[in-house]
């Protein structure tokens, strides 16, 4: 059996930083409310010239450099994104061309904030089947393009970014297990109009904006993330003492703290980037992973528990020996 191990990580953020105070000039909000209710202090937002694949490419190149692997040696590219540059070709195909990564399979996975964890889970199955030896897995989103900047209940929450890992086949884990779930019955609590709906003619009318009943989403997220971390630990016969780092989706510090508390993990062993990045959707988990690898918190041999929850609803986790 072949397992994927993380050979290198990378990430990328747009240069432009938008503070809470700047948002208070657009909508009726304030730094104190945003910090207290979400833990967010600022977010990075793309300028008009940047796209999801620009961020994905920079993150991918950083991860390939860290791994010491040439893009031409990749035999799989999976990108988790909900904000592709185009409806098609996929962001993964555009990325493959930009990286000159040959003719390996390349495709996107759309699971909103769980996009990276889903992409990792899909890639893991390719390794387990023995079909690939080197893969690039990216989470990248420009969720700012899906925001109504007059809606204070959503526009303060999201930021843009990309994170990537290069995976390499190994006889020992590596990625020990991934756990993916969805429940489509919750669509009304979190969705973006747009796409190619019936009856709309050639394209959807108007813009595509995030609509969320935040409070309801919050409750389901806390409940569900508690379940998924429990599922992941028991599938591997472990408990929270065996985990060196919890690397959660960065939607809200209160959700992160609730998950850590229920798991029995002290916050010193939780990677938190929400203050600086906001919710970067599919990029959130790999951005946090890369930050903790690069600042030396995450060390080789340590056990990492990654988890995410997002629109769909989708949720998932990965247990990794780094
Ligand atoms: O990434 C995947 C999915 N997303 C999430 O996981 C997000 C989950 N939800 C949340 O993080 C939180 O529910 C929010 C941060 C979105 C909202 O926090 P909350 O504590 O649940 O607030 P709320 O929605 O219950 O609203 C409380 C009050 C309301 O005012 P009233 O009705 O009590 O007068 C809102 O209108 O806060 C008001 N409010 C704001 N006030 C200042 C909502 N947004 C803002 C804002 N600034 N930006």
Short mmCIF file of C-alpha atoms and ligand atoms in Angstrom, two decimals:
data_model
loop_
_atom_site.label_atom_id
_atom_site.label_comp_id
_atom_site.label_asym_id
_atom_site.label_seq_id
_atom_site.Cartn_x
_atom_site.Cartn_y
_atom_site.Cartn_z
CA UNK A 1 0.00 0.00 0.00
CA UNK A 2 1.25 3.46 -0.90
CA UNK A 3 0.48 6.52 1.24
CA UNK A 4 0.92 10.17 0.40
CA UNK A 5 3.33 12.10 2.59
CA UNK A 6 3.67 15.87 2.53
CA UNK A 7 6.93 16.70 0.75
CA UNK A 8 6.42 20.49 0.79
CA UNK A 9 3.91 23.20 1.57
CA UNK A 10 3.34 26.67 0.11
CA UNK A 11 0.92 29.56 0.24
CA UNK A 12 0.12 32.92 -1.25
CA UNK A 13 -1.88 35.96 -0.17
CA UNK A 14 -2.82 39.05 -2.16
CA UNK A 15 -0.75 42.09 -1.21
CA UNK A 16 -3.70 44.31 -0.40
CA UNK A 17 -4.77 44.20 3.25
CA UNK A 18 -8.22 45.43 4.24
CA UNK A 19 -8.68 46.28 7.92
CA UNK A 20 -11.90 46.16 9.94
CA UNK A 21 -11.79 49.93 10.18
CA UNK A 22 -11.80 50.24 6.39
CA UNK A 23 -14.90 48.04 6.24
CA UNK A 24 -16.59 50.24 8.83
CA UNK A 25 -16.51 52.98 6.20
CA UNK A 26 -18.59 50.76 3.87
CA UNK A 27 -21.14 49.18 6.22
CA UNK A 28 -22.50 49.68 9.73
CA UNK A 29 -19.87 47.67 11.60
CA UNK A 30 -16.78 48.23 13.71
CA UNK A 31 -13.44 46.71 14.66
CA UNK A 32 -14.69 45.78 18.14
CA UNK A 33 -17.74 43.84 16.86
CA UNK A 34 -15.78 41.98 14.19
CA UNK A 35 -12.96 41.01 16.56
CA UNK A 36 -15.28 39.97 19.35
CA UNK A 37 -17.73 37.95 17.24
CA UNK A 38 -15.24 36.45 14.72
CA UNK A 39 -11.62 37.00 15.83
CA UNK A 40 -10.87 38.64 12.47
CA UNK A 41 -8.62 41.72 12.46
CA UNK A 42 -7.88 42.03 8.74
CA UNK A 43 -8.08 40.11 5.49
CA UNK A 44 -6.14 40.08 2.18
CA UNK A 45 -8.20 40.95 -0.90
CA UNK A 46 -7.25 40.57 -4.57
CA UNK A 47 -7.03 43.61 -6.80
CA UNK A 48 -8.82 43.73 -10.14
CA UNK A 49 -5.93 42.14 -12.02
CA UNK A 50 -5.59 39.05 -9.79
CA UNK A 51 -7.46 35.77 -10.07
CA UNK A 52 -7.72 32.50 -8.17
CA UNK A 53 -5.22 30.84 -10.51
CA UNK A 54 -2.66 33.61 -9.87
CA UNK A 55 -2.81 32.87 -6.15
CA UNK A 56 -2.86 29.11 -6.79
CA UNK A 57 0.21 29.32 -9.02
CA UNK A 58 2.26 31.21 -6.43
CA UNK A 59 1.26 28.80 -3.65
CA UNK A 60 2.01 25.82 -5.91
CA UNK A 61 5.45 27.13 -6.87
CA UNK A 62 6.29 27.69 -3.18
CA UNK A 63 5.21 24.14 -2.34
CA UNK A 64 7.17 22.64 -5.26
CA UNK A 65 10.27 24.60 -4.18
CA UNK A 66 9.87 23.42 -0.58
CA UNK A 67 9.54 19.83 -1.81
CA UNK A 68 12.44 20.15 -4.26
CA UNK A 69 10.23 18.66 -6.97
CA UNK A 70 9.90 19.83 -10.55
CA UNK A 71 6.36 20.47 -11.83
CA UNK A 72 7.10 18.17 -14.75
CA UNK A 73 7.33 15.25 -12.31
CA UNK A 74 3.75 15.68 -11.05
CA UNK A 75 1.26 13.01 -12.02
CA UNK A 76 -1.87 14.57 -10.48
CA UNK A 77 -3.17 18.09 -9.78
CA UNK A 78 -6.31 18.64 -7.70
CA UNK A 79 -7.52 22.15 -6.86
CA UNK A 80 -10.20 22.85 -4.27
CA UNK A 81 -11.95 26.07 -5.29
CA UNK A 82 -15.37 27.64 -5.54
CA UNK A 83 -14.11 30.70 -7.39
CA UNK A 84 -12.58 29.38 -10.62
CA UNK A 85 -11.26 31.97 -13.09
CA UNK A 86 -13.71 30.56 -15.62
CA UNK A 87 -16.55 28.05 -15.56
CA UNK A 88 -14.15 25.99 -17.67
CA UNK A 89 -11.42 25.02 -18.17
CA UNK A 90 -10.85 24.17 -14.53
CA UNK A 91 -8.43 26.15 -12.40
CA UNK A 92 -6.40 22.93 -12.14
CA UNK A 93 -6.01 22.75 -15.95
CA UNK A 94 -4.99 26.42 -16.10
CA UNK A 95 -2.51 25.81 -13.29
CA UNK A 96 -1.09 22.73 -15.02
CA UNK A 97 -0.39 24.78 -18.16
CA UNK A 98 1.23 27.62 -16.22
CA UNK A 99 3.45 25.21 -14.31
CA UNK A 100 4.32 23.23 -17.48
CA UNK A 101 3.25 20.14 -15.59
CA UNK A 102 2.94 17.87 -18.63
CA UNK A 103 -0.25 15.91 -19.27
CA UNK A 104 -1.11 14.65 -15.80
CA UNK A 105 -4.79 14.55 -14.80
CA UNK A 106 -5.90 17.92 -13.43
CA UNK A 107 -9.32 18.81 -12.06
CA UNK A 108 -11.13 21.00 -9.56
CA UNK A 109 -13.11 19.89 -6.54
CA UNK A 110 -15.92 22.19 -5.41
CA UNK A 111 -16.66 21.81 -1.70
CA UNK A 112 -16.49 25.48 -0.67
CA UNK A 113 -14.56 25.89 2.62
CA UNK A 114 -13.95 22.11 2.77
CA UNK A 115 -12.42 22.24 -0.73
CA UNK A 116 -8.83 21.59 0.27
CA UNK A 117 -9.70 18.73 2.61
CA UNK A 118 -11.86 17.20 -0.11
CA UNK A 119 -9.05 17.64 -2.68
CA UNK A 120 -6.61 16.00 -0.26
CA UNK A 121 -9.03 13.13 0.33
CA UNK A 122 -9.43 12.56 -3.41
CA UNK A 123 -5.67 12.67 -3.99
CA UNK A 124 -5.13 10.24 -1.11
CA UNK A 125 -7.30 7.65 -2.89
CA UNK A 126 -5.10 7.91 -6.02
CA UNK A 127 -2.05 7.13 -3.87
CA UNK A 128 -3.76 4.27 -2.07
CA UNK A 129 -4.70 2.78 -5.45
CA UNK A 130 -1.06 3.04 -6.50
CA UNK A 131 -1.94 5.27 -9.48
CA UNK A 132 0.29 8.25 -8.67
CA UNK A 133 3.60 8.98 -7.00
CA UNK A 134 3.63 12.80 -6.92
CA UNK A 135 0.64 15.09 -6.62
CA UNK A 136 -0.07 18.76 -6.14
CA UNK A 137 -3.11 19.61 -4.00
CA UNK A 138 -4.21 23.23 -3.78
CA UNK A 139 -6.92 25.14 -1.94
CA UNK A 140 -7.44 28.56 -3.54
CA UNK A 141 -10.27 31.06 -3.44
CA UNK A 142 -11.05 34.68 -4.19
CA UNK A 143 -14.22 34.65 -2.14
CA UNK A 144 -14.19 38.46 -2.07
CA UNK A 145 -15.63 38.24 -5.61
CA UNK A 146 -18.75 36.57 -4.17
CA UNK A 147 -19.48 39.24 -1.58
CA UNK A 148 -22.15 41.89 -1.44
CA UNK A 149 -20.12 44.78 -0.01
CA UNK A 150 -23.28 46.34 1.40
CA UNK A 151 -24.14 43.24 3.50
CA UNK A 152 -22.36 43.56 6.85
CA UNK A 153 -23.32 40.04 7.90
CA UNK A 154 -21.06 38.49 5.23
CA UNK A 155 -18.61 41.05 3.80
CA UNK A 156 -16.54 41.28 6.99
CA UNK A 157 -15.92 37.52 7.16
CA UNK A 158 -14.00 36.52 4.06
CA UNK A 159 -10.55 37.02 2.56
CA UNK A 160 -8.63 35.67 -0.45
CA UNK A 161 -5.64 33.34 -0.62
CA UNK A 162 -4.19 30.01 -1.66
CA UNK A 163 -2.35 27.15 0.02
CA UNK A 164 -0.76 24.07 -1.51
CA UNK A 165 0.91 20.80 -0.62
CA UNK A 166 3.07 18.55 -2.76
CA UNK A 167 2.49 14.90 -1.92
CA UNK A 168 4.90 12.08 -2.54
CA UNK A 169 4.32 8.30 -2.34
CA UNK A 170 5.65 6.65 0.79
CA UNK A 171 5.46 3.15 2.33
CA UNK A 172 4.36 4.62 5.64
CA UNK A 173 1.82 7.37 6.34
CA UNK A 174 1.88 10.33 5.62
CA UNK A 175 -1.77 11.00 5.33
CA UNK A 176 -3.13 8.39 7.76
CA UNK A 177 -6.81 8.88 6.92
CA UNK A 178 -9.24 11.36 5.41
CA UNK A 179 -12.95 11.62 6.25
CA UNK A 180 -15.38 13.42 3.94
CA UNK A 181 -19.07 14.18 4.42
CA UNK A 182 -21.85 16.33 2.99
CA UNK A 183 -25.47 17.12 3.73
CA UNK A 184 -27.16 18.94 0.87
CA UNK A 185 -30.32 19.59 2.88
CA UNK A 186 -28.78 22.70 4.44
CA UNK A 187 -28.48 24.67 1.19
CA UNK A 188 -30.81 27.46 2.32
CA UNK A 189 -28.48 28.41 5.20
CA UNK A 190 -25.47 29.16 3.01
CA UNK A 191 -25.38 29.59 -0.75
CA UNK A 192 -24.35 31.79 -3.66
CA UNK A 193 -26.78 32.46 -6.49
CA UNK A 194 -25.39 32.44 -9.99
CA UNK A 195 -24.07 29.67 -12.19
CA UNK A 196 -26.28 28.40 -15.01
CA UNK A 197 -29.72 28.04 -13.44
CA UNK A 198 -32.76 26.88 -15.39
CA UNK A 199 -34.89 29.56 -16.97
CA UNK A 200 -32.25 32.26 -16.82
CA UNK A 201 -31.27 32.30 -20.46
CA UNK A 202 -27.60 32.10 -21.31
CA UNK A 203 -26.25 33.18 -17.92
CA UNK A 204 -27.59 33.99 -14.48
CA UNK A 205 -28.92 37.53 -14.10
CA UNK A 206 -27.23 39.93 -11.69
CA UNK A 207 -24.23 39.15 -9.56
CA UNK A 208 -23.41 36.11 -7.49
CA UNK A 209 -23.46 36.89 -3.78
CA UNK A 210 -22.92 34.91 -0.60
CA UNK A 211 -26.12 34.51 1.42
CA UNK A 212 -25.73 33.13 4.91
CA UNK A 213 -27.78 32.66 8.04
CA UNK A 214 -24.62 32.95 10.13
CA UNK A 215 -26.07 32.05 13.47
CA UNK A 216 -27.61 28.81 12.19
CA UNK A 217 -24.45 27.90 10.28
CA UNK A 218 -22.43 28.52 13.43
CA UNK A 219 -24.43 26.01 15.47
CA UNK A 220 -24.26 23.26 12.85
CA UNK A 221 -20.53 23.91 12.31
CA UNK A 222 -19.68 23.50 16.01
CA UNK A 223 -21.76 20.31 16.28
CA UNK A 224 -20.43 18.81 13.09
CA UNK A 225 -16.75 19.61 13.65
CA UNK A 226 -16.96 17.99 17.08
CA UNK A 227 -18.31 14.84 15.40
CA UNK A 228 -15.68 14.76 12.63
CA UNK A 229 -12.70 15.10 14.94
CA UNK A 230 -14.15 12.29 17.09
CA UNK A 231 -14.66 10.11 14.00
CA UNK A 232 -11.08 10.76 12.86
CA UNK A 233 -9.49 9.90 16.18
CA UNK A 234 -11.50 6.74 16.72
CA UNK A 235 -10.84 5.54 13.14
CA UNK A 236 -7.14 5.68 13.99
CA UNK A 237 -7.41 4.41 17.59
CA UNK A 238 -6.05 7.71 18.94
CA UNK A 239 -7.12 10.36 21.44
CA UNK A 240 -6.41 14.07 21.64
CA UNK A 241 -3.12 13.48 23.48
CA UNK A 242 -1.75 11.88 20.31
CA UNK A 243 -2.35 15.06 18.28
CA UNK A 244 0.46 17.61 18.15
CA UNK A 245 -1.45 20.26 16.18
CA UNK A 246 -5.08 20.93 15.37
CA UNK A 247 -5.18 22.84 12.09
CA UNK A 248 -8.80 23.93 11.72
CA UNK A 249 -10.76 25.84 9.12
CA UNK A 250 -10.46 29.52 9.98
CA UNK A 251 -14.03 30.85 9.82
CA UNK A 252 -14.48 32.16 13.34
CA UNK A 253 -12.27 32.03 16.45
CA UNK A 254 -15.31 31.03 18.52
CA UNK A 255 -15.89 27.95 16.35
CA UNK A 256 -12.19 27.06 16.58
CA UNK A 257 -12.16 27.47 20.37
CA UNK A 258 -15.33 25.43 20.78
CA UNK A 259 -13.90 22.57 18.70
CA UNK A 260 -10.60 22.65 20.60
CA UNK A 261 -12.40 22.75 23.96
CA UNK A 262 -14.64 19.79 23.11
CA UNK A 263 -11.59 17.90 21.86
CA UNK A 264 -9.60 18.71 25.01
CA UNK A 265 -6.84 20.46 23.01
CA UNK A 266 -5.26 23.55 24.64
CA UNK A 267 -5.22 26.56 22.29
CA UNK A 268 -1.38 26.47 22.37
CA UNK A 269 -1.65 23.39 20.12
CA UNK A 270 -4.12 24.95 17.69
CA UNK A 271 -2.91 26.85 14.61
CA UNK A 272 -4.89 30.09 14.32
CA UNK A 273 -4.61 32.48 11.36
CA UNK A 274 -8.15 33.86 11.35
CA UNK A 275 -7.06 37.19 12.82
CA UNK A 276 -4.80 37.97 9.86
CA UNK A 277 -6.51 36.12 7.00
CA UNK A 278 -10.23 36.00 7.80
CA UNK A 279 -12.09 33.09 6.19
CA UNK A 280 -10.23 32.26 2.97
CA UNK A 281 -12.58 29.37 2.15
CA UNK A 282 -10.69 26.45 0.53
CA UNK A 283 -7.36 28.17 1.18
CA UNK A 284 -7.87 28.45 4.92
CA UNK A 285 -6.50 25.07 6.09
CA UNK A 286 -3.45 24.87 3.78
CA UNK A 287 -2.61 28.53 4.51
CA UNK A 288 -2.62 27.75 8.25
CA UNK A 289 -0.60 24.57 7.65
CA UNK A 290 2.03 26.42 5.62
CA UNK A 291 2.27 29.22 8.18
CA UNK A 292 2.95 26.72 10.97
CA UNK A 293 5.45 24.74 8.87
CA UNK A 294 7.36 27.87 7.89
CA UNK A 295 7.54 29.35 11.38
CA UNK A 296 8.79 26.02 12.75
CA UNK A 297 5.83 25.06 14.92
CA UNK A 298 5.02 21.99 12.82
CA UNK A 299 7.96 19.58 12.84
CA UNK A 300 8.62 16.35 10.91
CA UNK A 301 7.10 13.31 12.61
CA UNK A 302 4.34 15.27 14.37
CA UNK A 303 0.67 14.31 14.07
CA UNK A 304 -1.67 16.92 12.59
CA UNK A 305 -5.45 16.95 12.60
CA UNK A 306 -6.91 19.06 9.80
CA UNK A 307 -10.63 19.82 9.71
CA UNK A 308 -13.00 22.03 7.73
CA UNK A 309 -16.68 22.86 7.36
CA UNK A 310 -18.40 24.84 4.63
CA UNK A 311 -21.23 25.41 2.18
CA UNK A 312 -23.05 22.35 0.95
CA UNK A 313 -22.89 21.65 3.83
CA UNK A 314 -19.62 19.83 3.41
CA UNK A 315 -17.18 18.85 6.11
CA UNK A 316 -14.10 16.73 6.41
CA UNK A 317 -10.84 16.00 8.13
CA UNK A 318 -7.40 14.55 7.56
CA UNK A 319 -5.05 12.94 10.03
CA UNK A 320 -1.45 13.37 8.94
CA UNK A 321 1.96 12.37 10.24
CA UNK A 322 3.96 15.27 8.87
O1 LIG B 1 -16.88 29.05 6.44
C1 LIG B 1 -17.94 28.21 6.56
C2 LIG B 1 -19.19 28.68 7.05
N1 LIG B 1 -19.29 29.90 7.75
C3 LIG B 1 -19.19 29.95 9.07
O2 LIG B 1 -18.78 29.03 9.72
C4 LIG B 1 -19.71 31.19 9.75
C5 LIG B 1 -20.53 30.83 10.93
N2 LIG B 1 -21.18 31.93 11.58
C6 LIG B 1 -20.50 32.91 12.27
O3 LIG B 1 -19.28 32.92 12.28
C7 LIG B 1 -21.30 33.93 13.06
O4 LIG B 1 -22.63 33.49 13.14
C8 LIG B 1 -21.24 35.35 12.45
C9 LIG B 1 -19.87 35.95 12.71
C10 LIG B 1 -21.55 35.31 10.98
C11 LIG B 1 -22.27 36.24 13.17
O5 LIG B 1 -22.04 36.25 14.56
P1 LIG B 1 -23.25 36.01 15.58
O6 LIG B 1 -22.72 36.18 16.92
O7 LIG B 1 -23.86 34.68 15.21
O8 LIG B 1 -24.19 37.23 15.24
P2 LIG B 1 -25.71 37.21 14.74
O9 LIG B 1 -25.79 36.77 13.32
O10 LIG B 1 -26.56 36.48 15.74
O11 LIG B 1 -26.04 38.75 14.83
C12 LIG B 1 -26.04 39.43 16.09
C13 LIG B 1 -26.23 40.91 15.81
C14 LIG B 1 -27.40 41.19 14.87
O12 LIG B 1 -28.03 42.38 15.31
P3 LIG B 1 -29.39 42.31 16.15
O13 LIG B 1 -30.38 41.60 15.27
O14 LIG B 1 -29.07 41.56 17.39
O15 LIG B 1 -29.70 43.76 16.37
C15 LIG B 1 -26.73 41.45 13.55
O16 LIG B 1 -27.50 42.29 12.71
O17 LIG B 1 -25.07 41.44 15.17
C16 LIG B 1 -25.47 42.14 13.98
N3 LIG B 1 -24.38 42.07 13.01
C17 LIG B 1 -23.37 42.94 12.98
N4 LIG B 1 -23.10 44.02 13.73
C18 LIG B 1 -21.98 44.70 13.46
C19 LIG B 1 -24.20 41.14 12.02
N5 LIG B 1 -23.08 41.42 11.34
C20 LIG B 1 -22.56 42.53 11.91
C21 LIG B 1 -21.41 43.29 11.65
N6 LIG B 1 -21.17 44.36 12.44
N7 LIG B 1 -20.55 42.98 10.66
#
